[in-house]
Tab-separated table of C-alpha atoms in Angstrom:
chain	number	residue	atom	x	y	z
A	19	MET	CA	38.980	-12.034	40.734
A	20	LEU	CA	35.760	-9.507	40.127
A	21	LEU	CA	36.081	-8.201	43.662
A	22	GLU	CA	39.102	-7.483	45.533
A	23	VAL	CA	39.418	-6.057	49.335
A	24	ASN	CA	43.082	-5.108	50.413
A	25	ASN	CA	43.561	-4.411	53.699
A	26	VAL	CA	41.357	-2.040	53.868
A	27	THR	CA	40.531	-0.204	57.388
A	28	LYS	CA	38.141	2.689	58.491
A	29	GLN	CA	38.077	4.313	61.419
A	30	TYR	CA	35.947	6.952	63.467
A	31	ASP	CA	37.071	9.502	66.071
A	32	ILE	CA	34.383	9.912	68.702
A	33	ASP	CA	34.888	12.032	71.472
A	34	GLY	CA	38.504	11.727	71.016
A	35	GLN	CA	38.409	7.831	71.529
A	36	ILE	CA	39.622	6.055	67.929
A	37	LEU	CA	36.853	3.340	66.637
A	38	LYS	CA	38.005	1.254	63.959
A	39	ALA	CA	34.815	-0.290	62.110
A	40	VAL	CA	37.016	-1.879	60.008
A	41	ASP	CA	40.268	-2.767	60.635
A	42	ALA	CA	42.605	-4.089	58.069
A	43	VAL	CA	40.035	-6.721	56.283
A	44	SER	CA	40.849	-8.612	53.170
A	45	LEU	CA	38.547	-10.890	50.752
A	46	THR	CA	37.657	-12.037	47.245
A	47	ALA	CA	34.910	-13.144	45.074
A	48	ASP	CA	34.613	-14.135	42.118
A	49	LYS	CA	32.258	-13.946	39.609
A	50	ALA	CA	28.991	-16.000	40.301
A	51	GLU	CA	29.873	-16.426	43.929
A	52	MET	CA	27.594	-15.895	46.653
A	53	LEU	CA	29.289	-15.404	50.151
A	54	SER	CA	27.707	-13.654	53.580
A	55	VAL	CA	28.910	-11.424	56.471
A	56	VAL	CA	27.586	-12.735	59.515
A	57	GLY	CA	27.689	-10.748	63.173
A	58	HIS	CA	26.188	-8.719	65.577
A	59	SER	CA	25.224	-5.406	65.208
A	60	GLY	CA	27.812	-2.898	65.052
A	61	SER	CA	30.642	-5.099	63.975
A	62	GLY	CA	31.500	-3.127	61.057
A	63	LYS	CA	29.174	-5.059	58.234
A	64	THR	CA	27.587	-2.656	57.042
A	65	THR	CA	30.652	-0.267	56.760
A	66	LEU	CA	32.467	-2.867	55.138
A	67	LEU	CA	29.448	-2.731	52.223
A	68	SER	CA	29.721	0.764	51.817
A	69	LEU	CA	33.006	0.234	51.500
A	70	MET	CA	33.168	-2.252	48.937
A	71	GLY	CA	30.295	-0.840	46.827
A	72	GLY	CA	32.560	2.452	46.522
A	73	LEU	CA	30.229	4.438	49.312
A	74	THR	CA	32.271	5.064	51.939
A	75	ARG	CA	36.484	6.138	51.231
A	76	PRO	CA	39.113	3.585	52.712
A	77	ASP	CA	41.889	5.050	55.358
A	78	THR	CA	44.179	2.724	54.288
A	79	GLY	CA	43.634	-0.244	51.391
A	80	THR	CA	42.038	-0.427	47.975
A	81	VAL	CA	39.036	-1.971	46.833
A	82	ILE	CA	39.264	-3.615	43.197
A	83	ILE	CA	36.613	-4.422	40.840
A	84	ASP	CA	37.422	-6.355	38.229
A	85	GLY	CA	40.903	-4.756	37.685
A	86	ILE	CA	40.201	-1.151	38.225
A	87	ASP	CA	40.666	0.709	41.903
A	88	LEU	CA	37.295	2.512	42.720
A	89	TRP	CA	39.283	5.376	44.645
A	90	ALA	CA	41.702	5.659	41.954
A	91	LEU	CA	38.500	6.965	40.329
A	92	ARG	CA	36.935	10.058	39.720
A	93	ASP	CA	33.651	11.089	41.710
A	94	ASN	CA	31.644	10.611	38.065
A	95	GLN	CA	33.445	8.067	37.060
A	96	ARG	CA	33.320	5.884	40.410
A	97	SER	CA	29.323	6.423	40.308
A	98	GLU	CA	29.374	5.442	36.310
A	99	LEU	CA	31.101	1.713	37.429
A	100	ARG	CA	28.664	1.775	40.203
A	101	ASN	CA	25.680	2.112	37.788
A	102	ARG	CA	26.707	-0.185	35.351
A	103	ARG	CA	28.199	-3.136	37.442
A	104	MET	CA	26.714	-2.852	41.063
A	105	SER	CA	23.456	-3.064	42.845
A	106	PHE	CA	22.639	-2.026	46.585
A	107	ILE	CA	19.491	-4.057	48.497
A	108	TYR	CA	18.902	-3.020	51.365
A	109	GLN	CA	16.559	-4.000	54.641
A	110	PHE	CA	13.868	-0.970	53.915
A	111	SER	CA	12.951	-1.107	49.735
A	112	SER	CA	12.821	2.635	49.919
A	113	LEU	CA	10.318	2.588	47.016
A	114	ILE	CA	8.738	6.305	45.422
A	115	PRO	CA	5.205	5.993	47.048
A	116	THR	CA	4.414	8.168	43.680
A	117	LEU	CA	5.584	6.138	41.428
A	118	THR	CA	3.812	2.541	40.082
A	119	ALA	CA	5.843	-0.876	41.198
A	120	ILE	CA	7.045	-0.739	37.137
A	121	GLU	CA	8.089	2.958	37.740
A	122	ASN	CA	10.370	2.311	40.781
A	123	ILE	CA	12.261	-0.726	39.137
A	124	ILE	CA	12.919	1.507	36.066
A	125	LEU	CA	13.860	4.477	38.075
A	126	PRO	CA	17.661	3.311	38.098
A	127	THR	CA	18.033	3.423	33.869
A	128	ALA	CA	17.232	6.981	34.481
A	129	PHE	CA	20.797	7.480	35.616
A	130	GLY	CA	22.938	6.060	32.594
A	131	THR	CA	22.762	4.385	29.331
A	132	PHE	CA	19.689	1.701	28.659
A	133	GLY	CA	17.788	0.303	25.610
A	134	ALA	CA	14.201	1.207	24.602
A	135	ASP	CA	12.959	-2.179	25.645
A	136	ARG	CA	13.375	-0.758	29.352
A	137	GLU	CA	10.432	-1.683	30.082
A	138	GLU	CA	9.494	-4.750	28.491
A	139	TYR	CA	12.594	-5.984	30.587
A	140	ALA	CA	11.338	-4.894	33.920
A	141	LYS	CA	8.093	-7.001	33.106
A	142	GLU	CA	10.693	-9.718	32.446
A	143	LEU	CA	11.540	-9.071	36.035
A	144	LEU	CA	8.492	-8.539	37.762
A	145	GLY	CA	7.918	-12.048	36.734
A	146	ILE	CA	10.702	-13.069	37.757
A	147	VAL	CA	9.951	-11.675	41.081
A	148	GLY	CA	6.246	-13.331	41.317
A	149	LEU	CA	4.585	-9.862	40.707
A	150	ALA	CA	4.131	-9.892	37.216
A	151	ASP	CA	0.148	-8.738	38.021
A	152	LYS	CA	1.568	-5.838	40.178
A	153	ALA	CA	3.303	-3.690	37.820
A	154	ARG	CA	0.616	-0.350	37.904
A	155	ALA	CA	0.540	-0.794	41.682
A	156	TYR	CA	1.538	1.605	44.020
A	157	PRO	CA	3.500	0.608	47.162
A	158	SER	CA	0.772	1.399	49.843
A	159	HIS	CA	-0.749	-1.564	47.630
A	160	LEU	CA	1.669	-3.724	48.108
A	161	SER	CA	2.715	-5.973	51.331
A	162	GLY	CA	5.616	-5.453	52.899
A	163	GLY	CA	6.957	-9.303	51.272
A	164	GLN	CA	6.281	-7.919	47.795
A	165	GLN	CA	7.714	-4.071	48.196
A	166	ARG	CA	11.470	-5.762	48.978
A	167	ARG	CA	10.689	-7.666	45.730
A	168	ILE	CA	10.289	-4.526	43.762
A	169	ALA	CA	13.078	-3.592	45.699
A	170	ILE	CA	14.689	-6.628	44.267
A	171	ALA	CA	13.807	-6.338	40.666
A	172	ARG	CA	14.835	-3.075	40.776
A	173	ALA	CA	18.188	-3.903	41.323
A	174	PHE	CA	18.803	-6.147	38.379
A	175	ILE	CA	17.082	-3.159	35.770
A	176	ASN	CA	21.084	-2.736	34.767
A	177	ASP	CA	22.321	-6.285	34.801
A	178	PRO	CA	24.804	-5.628	38.165
A	179	GLU	CA	27.731	-8.203	38.259
A	180	ILE	CA	27.688	-7.569	41.490
A	181	VAL	CA	24.902	-7.210	44.498
A	182	LEU	CA	25.851	-5.882	47.801
A	183	ALA	CA	22.961	-6.964	50.085
A	184	ASP	CA	22.149	-5.594	53.831
A	185	GLU	CA	19.651	-7.633	56.399
A	186	PRO	CA	17.804	-7.944	52.701
A	187	THR	CA	15.288	-10.158	54.736
A	188	GLY	CA	15.727	-8.549	57.904
A	189	ASP	CA	12.356	-7.599	58.515
A	190	LEU	CA	10.467	-9.883	56.449
A	191	ASP	CA	7.733	-13.534	57.856
A	192	GLU	CA	9.805	-16.969	56.634
A	193	GLN	CA	7.711	-17.386	53.488
A	194	SER	CA	8.911	-13.657	51.960
A	195	GLU	CA	12.260	-14.575	53.709
A	196	ALA	CA	12.999	-18.093	51.562
A	197	GLU	CA	11.196	-16.655	48.755
A	198	ILE	CA	14.149	-14.075	48.353
A	199	ILE	CA	16.486	-15.845	49.235
A	200	ARG	CA	15.628	-18.739	46.114
A	201	LEU	CA	15.446	-15.672	43.851
A	202	PHE	CA	19.034	-14.869	45.030
A	203	HIS	CA	19.845	-18.345	43.881
A	204	ARG	CA	17.938	-18.100	40.742
A	205	MET	CA	19.885	-14.964	39.715
A	206	ASN	CA	23.014	-16.145	40.880
A	207	ARG	CA	22.274	-19.354	38.437
A	208	GLU	CA	20.550	-17.478	35.330
A	209	LYS	CA	22.717	-14.837	35.514
A	210	ALA	CA	26.317	-15.394	36.759
A	211	VAL	CA	25.520	-12.566	39.324
A	212	THR	CA	27.998	-12.538	42.433
A	213	PHE	CA	26.098	-11.623	45.541
A	214	ILE	CA	27.591	-10.446	49.278
A	215	ILE	CA	24.858	-10.776	51.784
A	216	VAL	CA	25.539	-8.858	55.122
A	217	THR	CA	23.195	-10.883	57.360
A	218	HIS	CA	23.015	-11.154	61.236
A	219	ASN	CA	20.702	-14.431	60.463
A	220	ARG	CA	23.319	-17.768	60.411
A	221	GLU	CA	20.119	-19.737	58.459
A	222	ILE	CA	20.472	-17.016	55.164
A	223	ALA	CA	24.294	-17.392	55.568
A	224	GLY	CA	24.065	-20.899	55.385
A	225	GLN	CA	22.918	-20.648	52.294
A	226	THR	CA	25.761	-18.996	50.464
A	227	ALA	CA	28.871	-20.937	49.538
A	228	ARG	CA	30.946	-19.012	51.592
A	229	GLN	CA	30.358	-17.819	54.899
A	230	LEU	CA	32.761	-14.813	57.044
A	231	ARG	CA	32.516	-13.825	60.152
A	232	MET	CA	32.983	-10.098	61.337
A	233	THR	CA	33.750	-9.192	64.959
A	234	ASN	CA	34.674	-5.920	66.045
A	235	GLY	CA	35.751	-4.633	62.915
A	236	VAL	CA	38.026	-7.877	62.464
A	237	LEU	CA	36.757	-10.238	59.117
A	238	GLY	CA	37.479	-13.538	59.187
A	239	SER	CA	36.362	-17.212	57.642
A	240	SER	CA	33.296	-19.157	59.360
A	241	GLY	CA	32.345	-21.744	57.109
A	242	VAL	CA	32.047	-23.136	53.540
A	243	ASN	CA	28.794	-25.118	52.014
A	244	SER	CA	30.896	-26.788	49.527
A	245	SER	CA	27.661	-28.394	47.864
A	246	LEU	CA	26.746	-24.701	46.444
A	247	MET	CA	30.353	-24.199	45.535
A	248	LYS	CA	30.954	-23.383	42.034
A	249	LYS	CA	32.526	-26.669	40.187
């Protein structure tokens, strides 16, 4: 199993009131699996993603990546593991405005080891997201959908095994949304990337093999799309 979340809890003290953002959640995800977590705003989805990605320390429970306990690692070891094996895609692209599209894509390689052909791979990724002609464009010259696709290309520059996506199509039009989901399926199919997609959009969730629902910090099964399950 590539990812194991075991009985993870995260709570916050807000003016003397204890809020359980994530309440004894367990889940697993295998290599090349695509699953979604759906739920209303405030249900704990984003906190769960942060826990899975090693960005937020759980109060109880463990997060295991390919047999490695994330929170048994030192901070620098955990950062190195994230950089080598995981990527995040957020609702907002967060591109550096003074860098070109290809420079934005290459940026994560500055924090780890990567071959000299990193620019060639960035160009390949630009082609995959349909923006081969935008390599030298700055973010201000790109549409919102194009910026999102640049951010997605950036998420793949280090060949992650796991991609954690938080409302990745949240503010996009239907066409851009469909293009991005197609890209996710392509990367899932061609590069065996595991996707965990947090969304409030049931249509997006329905395009993943397995759907989970989060309500008040509690996670439960929502459905399975058998046509998308790995054989």
